[in-house]
Amino acid sequence: MSNKSINAILNPPPAHSVGDGFYVHNFFPSGHRIKMSPFFLLDYNAKTELAPSDVPRGVGVHPHRGFETVTLVYHGAVAHHDSAGNAGVIYAGDVQWMTAASGVLHKEYHESNFSKQGGLFQVVQLWVNLPAKYKMTAPKYQSLSASNIPKVELPNGASVSVVAGNFQQTQGGASTFSPLELYNIKLLKGNEIQLPSPSHYHTAILVLEGALLINGEERINTNQMAYFNQDGETINLSATAESLILYLSGEPINEPIAQYGPFLMNNAQEIQQAIEDYNTGKFGYLED
């Protein structure tokens, strides 16, 4: 099998604030105009030292419709609530997989004890598009703690936490509405790993820590993203330092996209309906 070729090594775009609690690099769709369907957005709060605060910082009540939000915490703790009655705290290694679908109100803040103590904070949030036939299904929530995300232990101390998809016959913790792979990969210096990826999938890796050599030829460092072409079927990674990598790959959803703020639909009429439904209270109620 041939290797996927690298389209580009992407540097983190300038960071911007989301609410008053997240300072993120938007790798796509705004920062870099790359095709990553079924993934629509990737915001990366790179490792930051936060000062203590008595008032938890974050993002107040806001709506979502037509997609899923996936929040991966690497350092710190995030509390969340939604209008479907779901609430909880995501700690380091945990994943929150929220299917907004027909619509929810949502808010997320630094967990109160973490906020008071301060400390390292590092988070990734993805927006995963839903195929048209699932956009108006009932909202749901998948809570994935670090301890119940399936992990494949590899030789020499390497490991792959399978958040979604399937790696070496290990099924991921999250169910999805279209085929995709989402892994957290830990490598020690000198470790090598081969990742399978169908040629038509959109694929990228984000280096959260460390440094790698891709396919024996291209170097990538902390906080950079490698974006691959739709060719080849494997990716070879060699760690030149102890590394943590987020791997995302998925089958494109070949449908039109209409996006307005927190609504991700297929056409302008559906966006208008989402706005009307939100304004008339059909997304439920959530106290700010």
PDB file of C-alpha atoms in Angstrom:
ATOM      1  CA  MET A   1       0.000   0.000   0.000  1.00  0.00           C
ATOM      2  CA  SER A   2       1.229   3.489  -0.822  1.00  0.00           C
ATOM      3  CA  ASN A   3       1.577   6.348   1.625  1.00  0.00           C
ATOM      4  CA  LYS A   4      -0.745   9.311   1.720  1.00  0.00           C
ATOM      5  CA  SER A   5       1.143  12.332   0.443  1.00  0.00           C
ATOM      6  CA  ILE A   6       1.342  15.503   2.510  1.00  0.00           C
ATOM      7  CA  ASN A   7      -0.530  18.491   1.129  1.00  0.00           C
ATOM      8  CA  ALA A   8       0.840  20.969   3.686  1.00  0.00           C
ATOM      9  CA  ILE A   9       2.306  21.404   7.163  1.00  0.00           C
ATOM     10  CA  LEU A  10       0.068  24.068   8.720  1.00  0.00           C
ATOM     11  CA  ASN A  11       1.144  26.476  11.438  1.00  0.00           C
ATOM     12  CA  PRO A  12      -1.388  27.520  14.076  1.00  0.00           C
ATOM     13  CA  PRO A  13      -3.340  30.601  12.917  1.00  0.00           C
ATOM     14  CA  PRO A  14      -3.436  33.632  15.243  1.00  0.00           C
ATOM     15  CA  ALA A  15      -5.432  32.806  18.355  1.00  0.00           C
ATOM     16  CA  HIS A  16      -8.719  34.481  19.253  1.00  0.00           C
ATOM     17  CA  SER A  17     -11.017  34.379  22.281  1.00  0.00           C
ATOM     18  CA  VAL A  18     -14.154  32.257  22.451  1.00  0.00           C
ATOM     19  CA  GLY A  19     -16.115  33.632  25.373  1.00  0.00           C
ATOM     20  CA  ASP A  20     -13.707  34.611  28.149  1.00  0.00           C
ATOM     21  CA  GLY A  21     -12.374  31.123  28.875  1.00  0.00           C
ATOM     22  CA  PHE A  22     -10.943  29.733  25.641  1.00  0.00           C
ATOM     23  CA  TYR A  23      -8.135  31.219  23.544  1.00  0.00           C
ATOM     24  CA  VAL A  24      -8.064  29.137  20.398  1.00  0.00           C
ATOM     25  CA  HIS A  25      -6.304  28.649  17.093  1.00  0.00           C
ATOM     26  CA  ASN A  26      -8.947  27.887  14.468  1.00  0.00           C
ATOM     27  CA  PHE A  27      -7.111  25.538  12.089  1.00  0.00           C
ATOM     28  CA  PHE A  28     -10.225  25.250   9.917  1.00  0.00           C
ATOM     29  CA  PRO A  29     -12.457  26.412   8.340  1.00  0.00           C
ATOM     30  CA  SER A  30     -11.283  30.028   8.903  1.00  0.00           C
ATOM     31  CA  GLY A  31      -7.574  29.662   9.661  1.00  0.00           C
ATOM     32  CA  HIS A  32      -6.755  27.388   6.736  1.00  0.00           C
ATOM     33  CA  ARG A  33      -9.129  26.751   3.820  1.00  0.00           C
ATOM     34  CA  ILE A  34      -8.817  22.997   3.743  1.00  0.00           C
ATOM     35  CA  LYS A  35     -11.368  20.299   2.958  1.00  0.00           C
ATOM     36  CA  MET A  36     -11.897  18.151   6.065  1.00  0.00           C
ATOM     37  CA  SER A  37     -15.497  16.885   5.782  1.00  0.00           C
ATOM     38  CA  PRO A  38     -17.054  15.334   7.851  1.00  0.00           C
ATOM     39  CA  PHE A  39     -15.084  17.575  10.255  1.00  0.00           C
ATOM     40  CA  PHE A  40     -16.238  21.169   9.808  1.00  0.00           C
ATOM     41  CA  LEU A  41     -14.233  23.025  12.477  1.00  0.00           C
ATOM     42  CA  LEU A  42     -11.187  22.502  14.671  1.00  0.00           C
ATOM     43  CA  ASP A  43     -10.456  24.955  17.503  1.00  0.00           C
ATOM     44  CA  TYR A  44      -7.268  24.321  19.461  1.00  0.00           C
ATOM     45  CA  ASN A  45      -6.585  25.899  22.849  1.00  0.00           C
ATOM     46  CA  ALA A  46      -2.833  25.239  22.945  1.00  0.00           C
ATOM     47  CA  LYS A  47      -1.209  24.532  26.299  1.00  0.00           C
ATOM     48  CA  THR A  48      -1.666  27.643  28.445  1.00  0.00           C
ATOM     49  CA  GLU A  49      -0.990  28.436  32.098  1.00  0.00           C
ATOM     50  CA  LEU A  50      -4.170  29.980  33.553  1.00  0.00           C
ATOM     51  CA  ALA A  51      -4.156  32.198  36.618  1.00  0.00           C
ATOM     52  CA  PRO A  52      -6.581  31.355  39.443  1.00  0.00           C
ATOM     53  CA  SER A  53     -10.032  32.937  39.184  1.00  0.00           C
ATOM     54  CA  ASP A  54     -12.949  32.931  41.632  1.00  0.00           C
ATOM     55  CA  VAL A  55     -15.373  33.348  38.739  1.00  0.00           C
ATOM     56  CA  PRO A  56     -15.185  30.442  36.250  1.00  0.00           C
ATOM     57  CA  ARG A  57     -14.444  31.641  32.731  1.00  0.00           C
ATOM     58  CA  GLY A  58     -16.048  30.130  29.664  1.00  0.00           C
ATOM     59  CA  VAL A  59     -18.822  30.449  27.088  1.00  0.00           C
ATOM     60  CA  GLY A  60     -22.376  31.326  28.089  1.00  0.00           C
ATOM     61  CA  VAL A  61     -25.603  29.861  26.746  1.00  0.00           C
ATOM     62  CA  HIS A  62     -25.601  29.432  22.972  1.00  0.00           C
ATOM     63  CA  PRO A  63     -27.518  27.230  20.471  1.00  0.00           C
ATOM     64  CA  HIS A  64     -26.379  24.454  18.123  1.00  0.00           C
ATOM     65  CA  ARG A  65     -28.212  22.641  15.321  1.00  0.00           C
ATOM     66  CA  GLY A  66     -27.213  20.252  12.546  1.00  0.00           C
ATOM     67  CA  PHE A  67     -23.900  18.856  13.816  1.00  0.00           C
ATOM     68  CA  GLU A  68     -21.982  17.412  16.768  1.00  0.00           C
ATOM     69  CA  THR A  69     -19.478  19.077  19.078  1.00  0.00           C
ATOM     70  CA  VAL A  70     -16.572  16.936  20.282  1.00  0.00           C
ATOM     71  CA  THR A  71     -14.457  18.337  23.125  1.00  0.00           C
ATOM     72  CA  LEU A  72     -11.177  16.645  24.053  1.00  0.00           C
ATOM     73  CA  VAL A  73      -9.452  17.795  27.260  1.00  0.00           C
ATOM     74  CA  TYR A  74      -5.697  17.280  27.680  1.00  0.00           C
ATOM     75  CA  HIS A  75      -5.026  19.576  30.655  1.00  0.00           C
ATOM     76  CA  GLY A  76      -7.516  21.260  32.985  1.00  0.00           C
ATOM     77  CA  ALA A  77     -11.219  20.615  33.471  1.00  0.00           C
ATOM     78  CA  VAL A  78     -14.349  21.829  31.653  1.00  0.00           C
ATOM     79  CA  ALA A  79     -17.875  21.851  33.075  1.00  0.00           C
ATOM     80  CA  HIS A  80     -20.827  21.794  30.688  1.00  0.00           C
ATOM     81  CA  HIS A  81     -24.641  21.893  30.674  1.00  0.00           C
ATOM     82  CA  ASP A  82     -27.235  21.666  27.907  1.00  0.00           C
ATOM     83  CA  SER A  83     -30.974  22.144  27.558  1.00  0.00           C
ATOM     84  CA  ALA A  84     -31.529  18.394  27.055  1.00  0.00           C
ATOM     85  CA  GLY A  85     -30.627  17.916  30.721  1.00  0.00           C
ATOM     86  CA  ASN A  86     -27.046  16.747  30.289  1.00  0.00           C
ATOM     87  CA  ALA A  87     -24.337  18.062  32.579  1.00  0.00           C
ATOM     88  CA  GLY A  88     -20.911  16.985  33.712  1.00  0.00           C
ATOM     89  CA  VAL A  89     -17.210  17.715  33.989  1.00  0.00           C
ATOM     90  CA  ILE A  90     -14.549  16.673  31.461  1.00  0.00           C
ATOM     91  CA  TYR A  91     -11.096  16.090  32.942  1.00  0.00           C
ATOM     92  CA  ALA A  92      -7.747  15.387  31.284  1.00  0.00           C
ATOM     93  CA  GLY A  93      -8.141  12.446  28.899  1.00  0.00           C
ATOM     94  CA  ASP A  94     -11.945  12.689  28.797  1.00  0.00           C
ATOM     95  CA  VAL A  95     -14.086  13.430  25.747  1.00  0.00           C
ATOM     96  CA  GLN A  96     -17.522  15.062  25.527  1.00  0.00           C
ATOM     97  CA  TRP A  97     -19.402  14.036  22.364  1.00  0.00           C
ATOM     98  CA  MET A  98     -22.601  16.085  22.058  1.00  0.00           C
ATOM     99  CA  THR A  99     -24.993  15.494  19.170  1.00  0.00           C
ATOM    100  CA  ALA A 100     -26.893  18.760  18.843  1.00  0.00           C
ATOM    101  CA  ALA A 101     -28.862  17.498  15.791  1.00  0.00           C
ATOM    102  CA  SER A 102     -32.338  19.129  15.917  1.00  0.00           C
ATOM    103  CA  GLY A 103     -31.141  21.670  18.451  1.00  0.00           C
ATOM    104  CA  VAL A 104     -29.900  22.308  21.977  1.00  0.00           C
ATOM    105  CA  LEU A 105     -28.737  25.195  24.087  1.00  0.00           C
ATOM    106  CA  HIS A 106     -25.281  24.687  25.566  1.00  0.00           C
ATOM    107  CA  LYS A 107     -22.778  26.354  27.897  1.00  0.00           C
ATOM    108  CA  GLU A 108     -19.271  25.398  28.984  1.00  0.00           C
ATOM    109  CA  TYR A 109     -16.941  26.812  31.607  1.00  0.00           C
ATOM    110  CA  HIS A 110     -13.742  25.993  33.452  1.00  0.00           C
ATOM    111  CA  GLU A 111     -14.720  23.641  36.281  1.00  0.00           C
ATOM    112  CA  SER A 112     -14.979  25.635  39.523  1.00  0.00           C
ATOM    113  CA  ASN A 113     -12.171  23.959  41.504  1.00  0.00           C
ATOM    114  CA  PHE A 114      -9.806  24.090  38.533  1.00  0.00           C
ATOM    115  CA  SER A 115     -10.740  27.736  38.020  1.00  0.00           C
ATOM    116  CA  LYS A 116      -9.904  28.613  41.640  1.00  0.00           C
ATOM    117  CA  GLN A 117      -6.575  26.792  41.521  1.00  0.00           C
ATOM    118  CA  GLY A 118      -5.533  27.706  37.983  1.00  0.00           C
ATOM    119  CA  GLY A 119      -3.013  25.615  36.085  1.00  0.00           C
ATOM    120  CA  LEU A 120      -2.295  24.133  32.683  1.00  0.00           C
ATOM    121  CA  PHE A 121      -5.161  24.171  30.181  1.00  0.00           C
ATOM    122  CA  GLN A 122      -5.200  22.441  26.779  1.00  0.00           C
ATOM    123  CA  VAL A 123      -8.354  21.550  24.841  1.00  0.00           C
ATOM    124  CA  VAL A 124      -9.454  20.691  21.289  1.00  0.00           C
ATOM    125  CA  GLN A 125     -13.013  21.179  20.065  1.00  0.00           C
ATOM    126  CA  LEU A 126     -14.261  19.718  16.794  1.00  0.00           C
ATOM    127  CA  TRP A 127     -17.504  20.285  14.948  1.00  0.00           C
ATOM    128  CA  VAL A 128     -18.543  17.111  13.126  1.00  0.00           C
ATOM    129  CA  ASN A 129     -21.126  17.603  10.399  1.00  0.00           C
ATOM    130  CA  LEU A 130     -24.188  15.356  10.234  1.00  0.00           C
ATOM    131  CA  PRO A 131     -25.580  13.914   6.987  1.00  0.00           C
ATOM    132  CA  ALA A 132     -28.847  15.615   5.975  1.00  0.00           C
ATOM    133  CA  LYS A 133     -30.975  12.644   7.011  1.00  0.00           C
ATOM    134  CA  TYR A 134     -29.719  12.925  10.610  1.00  0.00           C
ATOM    135  CA  LYS A 135     -29.669  16.694  11.109  1.00  0.00           C
ATOM    136  CA  MET A 136     -33.105  16.820  12.740  1.00  0.00           C
ATOM    137  CA  THR A 137     -32.819  13.697  14.898  1.00  0.00           C
ATOM    138  CA  ALA A 138     -33.105  13.990  18.682  1.00  0.00           C
ATOM    139  CA  PRO A 139     -30.086  15.405  20.527  1.00  0.00           C
ATOM    140  CA  LYS A 140     -27.957  12.950  22.479  1.00  0.00           C
ATOM    141  CA  TYR A 141     -24.840  12.912  24.576  1.00  0.00           C
ATOM    142  CA  GLN A 142     -21.927  10.504  24.888  1.00  0.00           C
ATOM    143  CA  SER A 143     -19.688  10.831  27.938  1.00  0.00           C
ATOM    144  CA  LEU A 144     -16.293   9.222  27.362  1.00  0.00           C
ATOM    145  CA  SER A 145     -14.021   9.148  30.392  1.00  0.00           C
ATOM    146  CA  ALA A 146     -10.337   8.432  29.899  1.00  0.00           C
ATOM    147  CA  SER A 147     -10.733   5.077  31.643  1.00  0.00           C
ATOM    148  CA  ASN A 148     -13.451   3.814  29.275  1.00  0.00           C
ATOM    149  CA  ILE A 149     -11.964   4.933  25.962  1.00  0.00           C
ATOM    150  CA  PRO A 150     -10.584   1.725  24.368  1.00  0.00           C
ATOM    151  CA  LYS A 151      -6.807   1.739  24.163  1.00  0.00           C
ATOM    152  CA  VAL A 152      -4.458  -0.297  21.978  1.00  0.00           C
ATOM    153  CA  GLU A 153      -1.075  -0.801  23.658  1.00  0.00           C
ATOM    154  CA  LEU A 154       1.729  -1.023  21.113  1.00  0.00           C
ATOM    155  CA  PRO A 155       5.324  -2.237  21.511  1.00  0.00           C
ATOM    156  CA  ASN A 156       7.910  -0.002  23.181  1.00  0.00           C
ATOM    157  CA  GLY A 157       5.413   2.063  25.184  1.00  0.00           C
ATOM    158  CA  ALA A 158       3.297   3.510  22.369  1.00  0.00           C
ATOM    159  CA  SER A 159      -0.512   3.562  22.638  1.00  0.00           C
ATOM    160  CA  VAL A 160      -3.592   4.544  20.640  1.00  0.00           C
ATOM    161  CA  SER A 161      -6.760   5.692  22.436  1.00  0.00           C
ATOM    162  CA  VAL A 162      -9.592   5.009  19.998  1.00  0.00           C
ATOM    163  CA  VAL A 163     -12.146   7.754  20.576  1.00  0.00           C
ATOM    164  CA  ALA A 164     -14.099   6.802  17.434  1.00  0.00           C
ATOM    165  CA  GLY A 165     -13.624   4.433  14.525  1.00  0.00           C
ATOM    166  CA  ASN A 166     -11.603   1.226  14.579  1.00  0.00           C
ATOM    167  CA  PHE A 167      -7.890   0.640  15.043  1.00  0.00           C
ATOM    168  CA  GLN A 168      -6.387  -2.851  14.900  1.00  0.00           C
ATOM    169  CA  GLN A 169      -9.832  -4.412  15.479  1.00  0.00           C
ATOM    170  CA  THR A 170     -10.466  -2.215  18.530  1.00  0.00           C
ATOM    171  CA  GLN A 171     -13.731  -0.302  18.229  1.00  0.00           C
ATOM    172  CA  GLY A 172     -13.806   3.301  19.453  1.00  0.00           C
ATOM    173  CA  GLY A 173     -15.807   4.545  22.407  1.00  0.00           C
ATOM    174  CA  ALA A 174     -18.116   6.874  20.452  1.00  0.00           C
ATOM    175  CA  SER A 175     -20.800   5.978  17.931  1.00  0.00           C
ATOM    176  CA  THR A 176     -20.877   8.164  14.810  1.00  0.00           C
ATOM    177  CA  PHE A 177     -23.331   8.997  12.035  1.00  0.00           C
ATOM    178  CA  SER A 178     -20.795   8.655   9.217  1.00  0.00           C
ATOM    179  CA  PRO A 179     -17.499   6.761   8.914  1.00  0.00           C
ATOM    180  CA  LEU A 180     -14.643   8.529  10.718  1.00  0.00           C
ATOM    181  CA  GLU A 181     -11.552   7.832  12.798  1.00  0.00           C
ATOM    182  CA  LEU A 182     -10.500   9.873  15.827  1.00  0.00           C
ATOM    183  CA  TYR A 183      -7.513   8.747  17.925  1.00  0.00           C
ATOM    184  CA  ASN A 184      -5.185  10.131  20.569  1.00  0.00           C
ATOM    185  CA  ILE A 185      -1.765   8.603  19.904  1.00  0.00           C
ATOM    186  CA  LYS A 186       1.113   8.564  22.395  1.00  0.00           C
ATOM    187  CA  LEU A 187       4.609   7.789  21.138  1.00  0.00           C
ATOM    188  CA  LEU A 188       7.941   7.642  22.915  1.00  0.00           C
ATOM    189  CA  LYS A 189      11.062   8.914  21.201  1.00  0.00           C
ATOM    190  CA  GLY A 190      12.029   6.394  18.525  1.00  0.00           C
ATOM    191  CA  ASN A 191       8.565   4.813  18.304  1.00  0.00           C
ATOM    192  CA  GLU A 192       7.066   4.215  14.885  1.00  0.00           C
ATOM    193  CA  ILE A 193       3.444   3.618  13.900  1.00  0.00           C
ATOM    194  CA  GLN A 194       1.570   2.998  10.650  1.00  0.00           C
ATOM    195  CA  LEU A 195      -1.964   4.368  10.367  1.00  0.00           C
ATOM    196  CA  PRO A 196      -4.381   3.025   7.747  1.00  0.00           C
ATOM    197  CA  SER A 197      -6.528   5.605   5.944  1.00  0.00           C
ATOM    198  CA  PRO A 198      -8.680   5.009   2.842  1.00  0.00           C
ATOM    199  CA  SER A 199      -7.478   7.079  -0.090  1.00  0.00           C
ATOM    200  CA  HIS A 200     -10.722   9.085  -0.396  1.00  0.00           C
ATOM    201  CA  TYR A 201     -10.818  10.107   3.280  1.00  0.00           C
ATOM    202  CA  HIS A 202      -9.958  13.629   4.429  1.00  0.00           C
ATOM    203  CA  THR A 203      -7.115  13.232   6.921  1.00  0.00           C
ATOM    204  CA  ALA A 204      -4.992  15.373   9.251  1.00  0.00           C
ATOM    205  CA  ILE A 205      -2.859  15.028  12.371  1.00  0.00           C
ATOM    206  CA  LEU A 206      -2.393  17.689  15.052  1.00  0.00           C
ATOM    207  CA  VAL A 207       0.784  17.466  17.137  1.00  0.00           C
ATOM    208  CA  LEU A 208      -0.147  18.393  20.702  1.00  0.00           C
ATOM    209  CA  GLU A 209       3.277  17.576  22.119  1.00  0.00           C
ATOM    210  CA  GLY A 210       6.601  16.496  20.641  1.00  0.00           C
ATOM    211  CA  ALA A 211       7.956  16.160  17.114  1.00  0.00           C
ATOM    212  CA  LEU A 212       7.564  13.624  14.313  1.00  0.00           C
ATOM    213  CA  LEU A 213       8.861  12.513  10.959  1.00  0.00           C
ATOM    214  CA  ILE A 214       6.024  11.728   8.527  1.00  0.00           C
ATOM    215  CA  ASN A 215       6.557   9.042   5.873  1.00  0.00           C
ATOM    216  CA  GLY A 216      10.281   9.300   6.511  1.00  0.00           C
ATOM    217  CA  GLU A 217      10.540  12.691   4.837  1.00  0.00           C
ATOM    218  CA  GLU A 218       8.601  15.588   6.420  1.00  0.00           C
ATOM    219  CA  ARG A 219       9.174  16.992   9.906  1.00  0.00           C
ATOM    220  CA  ILE A 220       6.339  18.356  12.059  1.00  0.00           C
ATOM    221  CA  ASN A 221       6.552  19.970  15.480  1.00  0.00           C
ATOM    222  CA  THR A 222       4.346  20.840  18.465  1.00  0.00           C
ATOM    223  CA  ASN A 223       1.171  22.795  17.615  1.00  0.00           C
ATOM    224  CA  GLN A 224       1.493  22.140  13.868  1.00  0.00           C
ATOM    225  CA  MET A 225      -0.998  20.226  11.716  1.00  0.00           C
ATOM    226  CA  ALA A 226      -0.215  17.932   8.793  1.00  0.00           C
ATOM    227  CA  TYR A 227      -2.905  17.939   6.102  1.00  0.00           C
ATOM    228  CA  PHE A 228      -2.885  15.033   3.639  1.00  0.00           C
ATOM    229  CA  ASN A 229      -4.017  14.603   0.056  1.00  0.00           C
ATOM    230  CA  GLN A 230      -6.757  12.166  -0.937  1.00  0.00           C
ATOM    231  CA  ASP A 231      -4.356   9.493  -2.122  1.00  0.00           C
ATOM    232  CA  GLY A 232      -2.503   6.518  -0.665  1.00  0.00           C
ATOM    233  CA  GLU A 233      -3.766   4.307   2.139  1.00  0.00           C
ATOM    234  CA  THR A 234      -1.209   4.533   4.957  1.00  0.00           C
ATOM    235  CA  ILE A 235       0.615   7.143   7.026  1.00  0.00           C
ATOM    236  CA  ASN A 236       3.908   6.339   8.756  1.00  0.00           C
ATOM    237  CA  LEU A 237       4.901   8.326  11.839  1.00  0.00           C
ATOM    238  CA  SER A 238       8.291   8.233  13.582  1.00  0.00           C
ATOM    239  CA  ALA A 239       8.625  10.113  16.874  1.00  0.00           C
ATOM    240  CA  THR A 240      11.793  12.187  17.206  1.00  0.00           C
ATOM    241  CA  ALA A 241      10.653  13.182  20.714  1.00  0.00           C
ATOM    242  CA  GLU A 242       8.006  11.930  23.132  1.00  0.00           C
ATOM    243  CA  SER A 243       4.783  12.910  21.376  1.00  0.00           C
ATOM    244  CA  LEU A 244       1.009  13.185  21.682  1.00  0.00           C
ATOM    245  CA  ILE A 245      -0.939  13.326  18.422  1.00  0.00           C
ATOM    246  CA  LEU A 246      -4.600  13.821  17.534  1.00  0.00           C
ATOM    247  CA  TYR A 247      -5.443  11.850  14.384  1.00  0.00           C
ATOM    248  CA  LEU A 248      -8.635  12.662  12.480  1.00  0.00           C
ATOM    249  CA  SER A 249      -9.764  11.044   9.264  1.00  0.00           C
ATOM    250  CA  GLY A 250     -13.178  10.578   7.727  1.00  0.00           C
ATOM    251  CA  GLU A 251     -15.282   9.866   4.686  1.00  0.00           C
ATOM    252  CA  PRO A 252     -16.475  13.142   3.118  1.00  0.00           C
ATOM    253  CA  ILE A 253     -20.173  13.981   3.336  1.00  0.00           C
ATOM    254  CA  ASN A 254     -20.834  15.070  -0.232  1.00  0.00           C
ATOM    255  CA  GLU A 255     -23.772  17.369   0.465  1.00  0.00           C
ATOM    256  CA  PRO A 256     -24.181  21.157   0.270  1.00  0.00           C
ATOM    257  CA  ILE A 257     -23.395  23.110   3.443  1.00  0.00           C
ATOM    258  CA  ALA A 258     -25.097  26.255   4.713  1.00  0.00           C
ATOM    259  CA  GLN A 259     -23.566  27.673   7.897  1.00  0.00           C
ATOM    260  CA  TYR A 260     -24.671  30.613  10.001  1.00  0.00           C
ATOM    261  CA  GLY A 261     -22.995  30.995  13.382  1.00  0.00           C
ATOM    262  CA  PRO A 262     -23.838  27.897  15.445  1.00  0.00           C
ATOM    263  CA  PHE A 263     -26.150  26.387  12.811  1.00  0.00           C
ATOM    264  CA  LEU A 264     -24.823  23.943  10.200  1.00  0.00           C
ATOM    265  CA  MET A 265     -27.466  22.918   7.686  1.00  0.00           C
ATOM    266  CA  ASN A 266     -27.811  22.162   3.953  1.00  0.00           C
ATOM    267  CA  ASN A 267     -29.547  25.290   2.617  1.00  0.00           C
ATOM    268  CA  ALA A 268     -30.587  28.844   3.478  1.00  0.00           C
ATOM    269  CA  GLN A 269     -34.200  27.869   4.208  1.00  0.00           C
ATOM    270  CA  GLU A 270     -33.059  25.442   6.910  1.00  0.00           C
ATOM    271  CA  ILE A 271     -30.860  28.151   8.435  1.00  0.00           C
ATOM    272  CA  GLN A 272     -33.824  30.533   8.547  1.00  0.00           C
ATOM    273  CA  GLN A 273     -35.938  27.835  10.189  1.00  0.00           C
ATOM    274  CA  ALA A 274     -33.212  27.251  12.788  1.00  0.00           C
ATOM    275  CA  ILE A 275     -33.157  30.958  13.631  1.00  0.00           C
ATOM    276  CA  GLU A 276     -36.957  31.053  13.950  1.00  0.00           C
ATOM    277  CA  ASP A 277     -37.018  27.927  16.114  1.00  0.00           C
ATOM    278  CA  TYR A 278     -34.325  29.350  18.383  1.00  0.00           C
ATOM    279  CA  ASN A 279     -36.117  32.695  18.724  1.00  0.00           C
ATOM    280  CA  THR A 280     -39.428  30.994  19.575  1.00  0.00           C
ATOM    281  CA  GLY A 281     -37.908  28.808  22.321  1.00  0.00           C
ATOM    282  CA  LYS A 282     -37.953  25.460  20.506  1.00  0.00           C
ATOM    283  CA  PHE A 283     -34.379  24.717  21.629  1.00  0.00           C
ATOM    284  CA  GLY A 284     -35.533  24.514  25.243  1.00  0.00           C
ATOM    285  CA  TYR A 285     -34.318  26.547  28.187  1.00  0.00           C
ATOM    286  CA  LEU A 286     -30.958  26.798  29.922  1.00  0.00           C
ATOM    287  CA  GLU A 287     -30.097  29.266  32.645  1.00  0.00           C
ATOM    288  CA  ASP A 288     -26.983  31.336  31.945  1.00  0.00           C
TER     289      ASP A 288
END
